[in-house]
XYZ file of C-alpha atoms in Angstrom:
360
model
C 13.928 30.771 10.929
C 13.512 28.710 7.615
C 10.456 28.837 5.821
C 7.711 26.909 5.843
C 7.317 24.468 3.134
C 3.585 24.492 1.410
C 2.437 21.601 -0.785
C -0.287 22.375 -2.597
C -2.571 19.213 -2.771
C -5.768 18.550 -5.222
C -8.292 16.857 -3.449
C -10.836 14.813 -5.607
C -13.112 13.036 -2.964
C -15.362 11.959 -5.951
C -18.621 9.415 -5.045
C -19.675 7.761 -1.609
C -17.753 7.472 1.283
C -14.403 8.786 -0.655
C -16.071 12.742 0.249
C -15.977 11.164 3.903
C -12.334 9.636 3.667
C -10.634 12.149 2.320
C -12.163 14.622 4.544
C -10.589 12.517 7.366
C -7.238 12.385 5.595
C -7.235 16.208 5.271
C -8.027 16.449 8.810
C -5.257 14.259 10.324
C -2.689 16.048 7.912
C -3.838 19.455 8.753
C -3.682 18.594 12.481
C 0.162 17.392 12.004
C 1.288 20.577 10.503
C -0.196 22.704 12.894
C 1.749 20.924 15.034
C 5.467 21.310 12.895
C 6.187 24.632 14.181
C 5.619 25.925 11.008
C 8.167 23.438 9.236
C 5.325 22.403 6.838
C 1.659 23.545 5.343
C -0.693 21.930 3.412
C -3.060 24.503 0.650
C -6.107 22.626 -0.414
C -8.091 23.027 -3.743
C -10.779 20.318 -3.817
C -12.384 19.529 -6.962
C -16.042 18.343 -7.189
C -15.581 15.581 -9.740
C -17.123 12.087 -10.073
C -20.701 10.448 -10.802
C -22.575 13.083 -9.454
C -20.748 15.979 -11.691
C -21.296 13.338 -14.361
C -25.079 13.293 -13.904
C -25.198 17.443 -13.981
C -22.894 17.624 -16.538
C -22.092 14.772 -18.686
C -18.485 14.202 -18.005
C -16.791 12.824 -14.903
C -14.247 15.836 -14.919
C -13.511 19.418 -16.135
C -12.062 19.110 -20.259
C -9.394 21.067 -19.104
C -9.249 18.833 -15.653
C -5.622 17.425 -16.687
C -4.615 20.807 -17.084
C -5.755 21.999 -14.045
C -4.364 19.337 -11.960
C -1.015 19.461 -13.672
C 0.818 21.998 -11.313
C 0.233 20.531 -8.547
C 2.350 18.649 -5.667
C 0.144 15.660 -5.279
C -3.635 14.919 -5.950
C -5.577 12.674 -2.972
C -7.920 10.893 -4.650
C -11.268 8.992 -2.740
C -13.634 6.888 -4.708
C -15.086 6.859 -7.860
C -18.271 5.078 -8.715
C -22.093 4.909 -8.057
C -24.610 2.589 -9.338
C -26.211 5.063 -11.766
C -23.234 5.310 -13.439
C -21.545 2.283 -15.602
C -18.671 1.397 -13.756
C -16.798 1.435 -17.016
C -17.162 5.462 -17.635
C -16.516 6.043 -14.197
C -13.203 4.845 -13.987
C -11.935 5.645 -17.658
C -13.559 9.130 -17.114
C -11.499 10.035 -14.166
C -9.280 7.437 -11.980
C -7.518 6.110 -15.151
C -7.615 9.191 -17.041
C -5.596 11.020 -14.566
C -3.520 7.555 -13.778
C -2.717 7.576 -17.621
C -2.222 10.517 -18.463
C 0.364 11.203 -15.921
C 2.389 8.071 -16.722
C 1.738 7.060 -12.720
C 3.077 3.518 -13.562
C 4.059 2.575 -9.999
C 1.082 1.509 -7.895
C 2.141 0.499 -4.836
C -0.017 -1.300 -2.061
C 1.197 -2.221 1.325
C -0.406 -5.139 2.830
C -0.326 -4.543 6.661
C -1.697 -6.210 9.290
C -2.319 -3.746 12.490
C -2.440 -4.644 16.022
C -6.409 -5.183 17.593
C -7.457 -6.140 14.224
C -8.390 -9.915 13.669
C -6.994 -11.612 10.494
C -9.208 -14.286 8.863
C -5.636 -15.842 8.373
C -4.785 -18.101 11.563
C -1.107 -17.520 11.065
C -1.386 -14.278 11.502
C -1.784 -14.156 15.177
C 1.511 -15.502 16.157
C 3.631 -14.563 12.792
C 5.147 -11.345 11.628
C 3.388 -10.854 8.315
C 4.484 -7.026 6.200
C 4.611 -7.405 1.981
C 3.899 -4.615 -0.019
C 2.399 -5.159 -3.997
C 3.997 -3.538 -7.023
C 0.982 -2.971 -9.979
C 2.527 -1.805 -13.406
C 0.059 0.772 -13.457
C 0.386 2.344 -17.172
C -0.047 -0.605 -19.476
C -0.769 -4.418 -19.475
C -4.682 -5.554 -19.102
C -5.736 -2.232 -18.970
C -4.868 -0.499 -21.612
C -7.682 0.090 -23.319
C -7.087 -1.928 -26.760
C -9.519 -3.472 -28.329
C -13.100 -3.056 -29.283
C -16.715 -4.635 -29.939
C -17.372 -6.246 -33.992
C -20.067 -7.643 -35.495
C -22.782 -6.575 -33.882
C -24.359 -6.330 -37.091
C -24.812 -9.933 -37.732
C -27.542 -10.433 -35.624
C -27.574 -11.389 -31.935
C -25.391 -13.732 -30.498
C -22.451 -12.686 -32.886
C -21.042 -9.735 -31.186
C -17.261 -10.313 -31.045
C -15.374 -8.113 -28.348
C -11.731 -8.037 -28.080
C -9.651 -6.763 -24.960
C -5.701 -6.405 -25.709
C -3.341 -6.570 -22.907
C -0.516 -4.330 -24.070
C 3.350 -5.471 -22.317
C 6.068 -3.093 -23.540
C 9.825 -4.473 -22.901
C 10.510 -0.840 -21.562
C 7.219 -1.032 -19.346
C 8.173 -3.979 -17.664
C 11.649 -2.743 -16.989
C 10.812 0.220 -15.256
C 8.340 -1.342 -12.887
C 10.539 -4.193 -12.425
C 13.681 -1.695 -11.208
C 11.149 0.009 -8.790
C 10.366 -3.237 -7.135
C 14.130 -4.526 -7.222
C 15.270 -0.651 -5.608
C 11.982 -0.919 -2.821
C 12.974 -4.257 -2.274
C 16.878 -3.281 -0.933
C 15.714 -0.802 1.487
C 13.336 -3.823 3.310
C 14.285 -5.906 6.029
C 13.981 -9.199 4.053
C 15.344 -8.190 0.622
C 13.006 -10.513 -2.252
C 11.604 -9.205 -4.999
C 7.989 -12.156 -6.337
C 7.115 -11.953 -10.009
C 3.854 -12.978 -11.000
C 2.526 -14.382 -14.421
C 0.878 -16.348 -16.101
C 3.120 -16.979 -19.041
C 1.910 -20.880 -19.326
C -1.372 -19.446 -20.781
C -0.493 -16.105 -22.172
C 2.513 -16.916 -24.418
C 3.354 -13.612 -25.892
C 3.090 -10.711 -22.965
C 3.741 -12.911 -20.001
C 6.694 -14.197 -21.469
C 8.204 -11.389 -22.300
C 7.228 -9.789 -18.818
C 9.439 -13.342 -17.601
C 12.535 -12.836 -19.565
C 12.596 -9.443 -19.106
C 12.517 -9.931 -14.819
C 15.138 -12.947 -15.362
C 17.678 -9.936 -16.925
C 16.748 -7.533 -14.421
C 16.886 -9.527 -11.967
C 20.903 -10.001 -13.177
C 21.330 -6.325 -12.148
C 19.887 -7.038 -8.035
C 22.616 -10.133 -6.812
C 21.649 -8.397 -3.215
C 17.939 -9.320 -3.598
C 16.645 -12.743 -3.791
C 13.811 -13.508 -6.292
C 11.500 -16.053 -7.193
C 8.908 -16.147 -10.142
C 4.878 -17.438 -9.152
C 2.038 -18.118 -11.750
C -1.041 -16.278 -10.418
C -3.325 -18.768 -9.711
C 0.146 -20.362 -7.114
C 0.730 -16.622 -5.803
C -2.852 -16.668 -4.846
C -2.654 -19.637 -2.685
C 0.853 -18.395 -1.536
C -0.581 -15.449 -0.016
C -2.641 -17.639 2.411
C -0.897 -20.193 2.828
C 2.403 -18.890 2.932
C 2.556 -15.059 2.877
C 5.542 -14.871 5.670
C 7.297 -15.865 2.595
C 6.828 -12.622 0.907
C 8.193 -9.326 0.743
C 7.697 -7.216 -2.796
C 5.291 -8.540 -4.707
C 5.474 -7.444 -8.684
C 2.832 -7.865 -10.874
C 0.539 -7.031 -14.174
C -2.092 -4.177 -14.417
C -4.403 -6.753 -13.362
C -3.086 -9.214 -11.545
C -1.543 -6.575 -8.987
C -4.877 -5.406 -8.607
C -6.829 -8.817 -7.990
C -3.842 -10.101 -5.256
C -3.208 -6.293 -3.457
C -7.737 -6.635 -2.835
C -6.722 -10.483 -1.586
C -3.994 -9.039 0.628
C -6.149 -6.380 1.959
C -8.825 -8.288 2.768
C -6.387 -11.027 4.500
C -5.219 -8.088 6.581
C -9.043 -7.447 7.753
C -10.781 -4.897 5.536
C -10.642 -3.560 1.895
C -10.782 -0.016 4.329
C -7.236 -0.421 5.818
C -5.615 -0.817 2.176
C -3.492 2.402 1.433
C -2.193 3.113 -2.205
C 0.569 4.999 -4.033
C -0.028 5.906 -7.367
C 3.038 7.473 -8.588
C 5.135 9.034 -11.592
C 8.562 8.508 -9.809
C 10.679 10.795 -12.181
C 8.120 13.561 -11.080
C 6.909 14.841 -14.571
C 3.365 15.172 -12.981
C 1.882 14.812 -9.618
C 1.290 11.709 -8.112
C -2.121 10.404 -6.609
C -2.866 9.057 -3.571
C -5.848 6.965 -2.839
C -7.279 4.085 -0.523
C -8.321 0.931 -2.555
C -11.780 0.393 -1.390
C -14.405 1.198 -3.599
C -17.317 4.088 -3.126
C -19.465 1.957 -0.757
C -22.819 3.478 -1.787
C -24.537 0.570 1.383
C -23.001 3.017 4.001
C -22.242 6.293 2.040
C -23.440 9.176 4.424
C -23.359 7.495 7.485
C -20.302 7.993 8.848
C -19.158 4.394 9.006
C -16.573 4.538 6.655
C -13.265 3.453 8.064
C -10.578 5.985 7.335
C -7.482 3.892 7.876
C -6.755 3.630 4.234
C -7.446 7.222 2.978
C -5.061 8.062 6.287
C -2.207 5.539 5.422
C -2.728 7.141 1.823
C -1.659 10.342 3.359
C 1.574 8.885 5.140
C 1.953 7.481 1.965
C 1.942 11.146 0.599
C 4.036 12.409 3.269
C 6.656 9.999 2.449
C 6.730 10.787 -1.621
C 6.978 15.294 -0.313
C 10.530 13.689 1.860
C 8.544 13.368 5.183
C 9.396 10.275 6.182
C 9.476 11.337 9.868
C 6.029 12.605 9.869
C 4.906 9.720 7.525
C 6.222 7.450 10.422
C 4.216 9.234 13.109
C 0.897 9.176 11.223
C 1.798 5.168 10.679
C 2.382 4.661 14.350
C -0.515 6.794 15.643
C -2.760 4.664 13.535
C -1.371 1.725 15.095
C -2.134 2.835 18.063
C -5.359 3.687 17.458
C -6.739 -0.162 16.310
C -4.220 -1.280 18.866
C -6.626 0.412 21.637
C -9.891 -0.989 19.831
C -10.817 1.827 18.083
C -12.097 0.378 14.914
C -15.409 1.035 12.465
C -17.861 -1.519 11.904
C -16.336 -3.231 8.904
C -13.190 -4.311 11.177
C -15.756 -5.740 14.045
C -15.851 -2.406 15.957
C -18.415 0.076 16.743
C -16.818 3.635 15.989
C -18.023 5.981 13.443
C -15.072 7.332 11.328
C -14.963 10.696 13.175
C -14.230 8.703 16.303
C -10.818 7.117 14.839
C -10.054 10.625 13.139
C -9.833 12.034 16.632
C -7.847 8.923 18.041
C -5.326 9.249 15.309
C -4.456 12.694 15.852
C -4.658 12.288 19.637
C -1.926 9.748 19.077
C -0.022 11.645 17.043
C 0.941 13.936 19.738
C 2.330 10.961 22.284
């Protein structure tokens, strides 16, 4: 008999509904290898982390959290944030501390629209609509350059500056990722978005660097959007779109759009990952903390779930990745959905669908 594999997993539910997400994920993975035959295990350490630790303790996370979360395989990550906390130390004190800090520069977001779930997009009841977003995740508009002047002068004068940082070698990398994720899809096109008609120095160099990339990927056809026109393309004309690459920021403004074209902010799954493996990875759904139905047990758990097949895929469990995709589809395929996706079941109810599907 081989042994069983054991990935040891940090689990950082942080604020709101992200304790009941994650909880969800954990359960749907735990349920699938129980059912491996002993192929694979999953050892949990959770971590208590995020506004509330902040409150009790002044910091969103442990000095020595980075340390700590360093060895190992993979951290799933809920939802940081809670309105007695500025949204601004939340996030720097623990999403993009541990994004940073482990040079996690791929971000990727599938946009996915499942069956029973009703698109506010018309097209998408009678066309085949799948794109996935690529967000440089490491640098760009949220680096953290800058700073606030002149406050001294008197009201009114404050000056703040906020400088988006493009490295030649930055936009490379994340450009490859999206080129090599781009071969392995049925409809091989890699989108670059800028805004290099108003932002002369980064975006251009984020355009001439994609145009000699691009030089490298003859197999992949490519096309390059300003923002503002890849906004309106998703809408309009998202069958036209396949891997989507884009800045820090503007990844993270269109992957929201796409989720939210898709149905709900609480289907949206995320990636983000260091793909040469020098530190773990993180895992996360995209919606926020929801603090309106924190507690209630509303919180869809579609995302956090497709976060874990997400995970699954990154340990080389592409198999079982594929089941936990399929049993969710499934799932809101028999009407099975939470409130925010016009349904009426509490998230333990499509917890126990999911895993009920898994075994069919």
């Amino acid at each position: 008999m081989s042994a069983t594999r054991t990935f040891t997993i940090a689990a950082v539910p942080a604020d709101g509904v992200g304790t009941e997400v994650v909880a969800a994920g954990r359960t749907v993975l735990d349920a699938l290898a129980e059912n491996s035959g002993g192929a694979f295990a999953f050892d949990w350490t959770e971590f208590p982390w995020g506004c509330g630790y902040y409150e009790r303790t002044g910091r969103m996370m442990d000095d020595d959290g980075l340390e700590v979360l360093r060895d190992f395989d993979a951290i799933y990550f809920g939802a940081v944030g809670w309105p007695s906390v500025p949204d601004h130390i939340s996030l720097w004190g623990l999403r993009l501390r541990i994004c940073q800090n482990f040079d996690q520069w791929a971000n990727v977001r599938p946009v996915h629209f499942h069956p029973g779930i009703t698109s506010p997009l018309r097209k998408a009841d009678d066309t085949p609509l799948d794109w996935v977003v690529v967000r440089e995740n490491s640098e760009g508009e949220y680096a953290g350059l800058g700073g606030r002047n002149l406050a001294g002068r008197g009201p009114g004068n404050e000056v703040a500056l906020q400088t988006a940082l493009f490295t030649e070698k930055g936009c490379e990398r994340i450009m490859r990722f999206a080129f090599d994720l781009a071969r392995g899809r049925e409809r091989k096109k890699v989108s670059s978005v800028t805004k290099s008609n108003a932002q002369q120095y980064g975006m251009v160099l984020w355009d001439e660097t994609f145009a000699r990339v691009a030089r490298d990927y003859p197999d992949v056809e490519t096309e390059s959007v300003l923002v503002d026109a890849m906004s309106a393309k998703f809408v309009l004309k998202p069958e036209d779109l396949s891997v989507v690459v884009a800045s820090n920021l503007n990844a993270d403004i269109l992957s929201d759009l796409g989720s939210a074209l898709a149905g709900s902010l609480g289907l949206a799954a995320s990636a983000n990952l260091n793909p040469e493996r020098r530190f773990p990875s993180m895992f996360e759904p995209v919606h926020g903390s929801a603090p309106d139905i924190a507690g209630k047990g509303l919180a869809n758990p579609i995302g956090a779930i497709g976060s874990a097949a997400l995970m699954l895929d990154h340990f080389g469990l592409s198999t079982e990745a594929d089941r936990v995709r399929a049993a969710i589809e499934a799932t809101t395929a028999a009407g099975i959905r939470t409130p925010d996706v016009g349904g009426t079941a509490k998230t333990g109810d499509v917890v126990a669908a999911v895993i009920d599907n898994l075994g069919r």
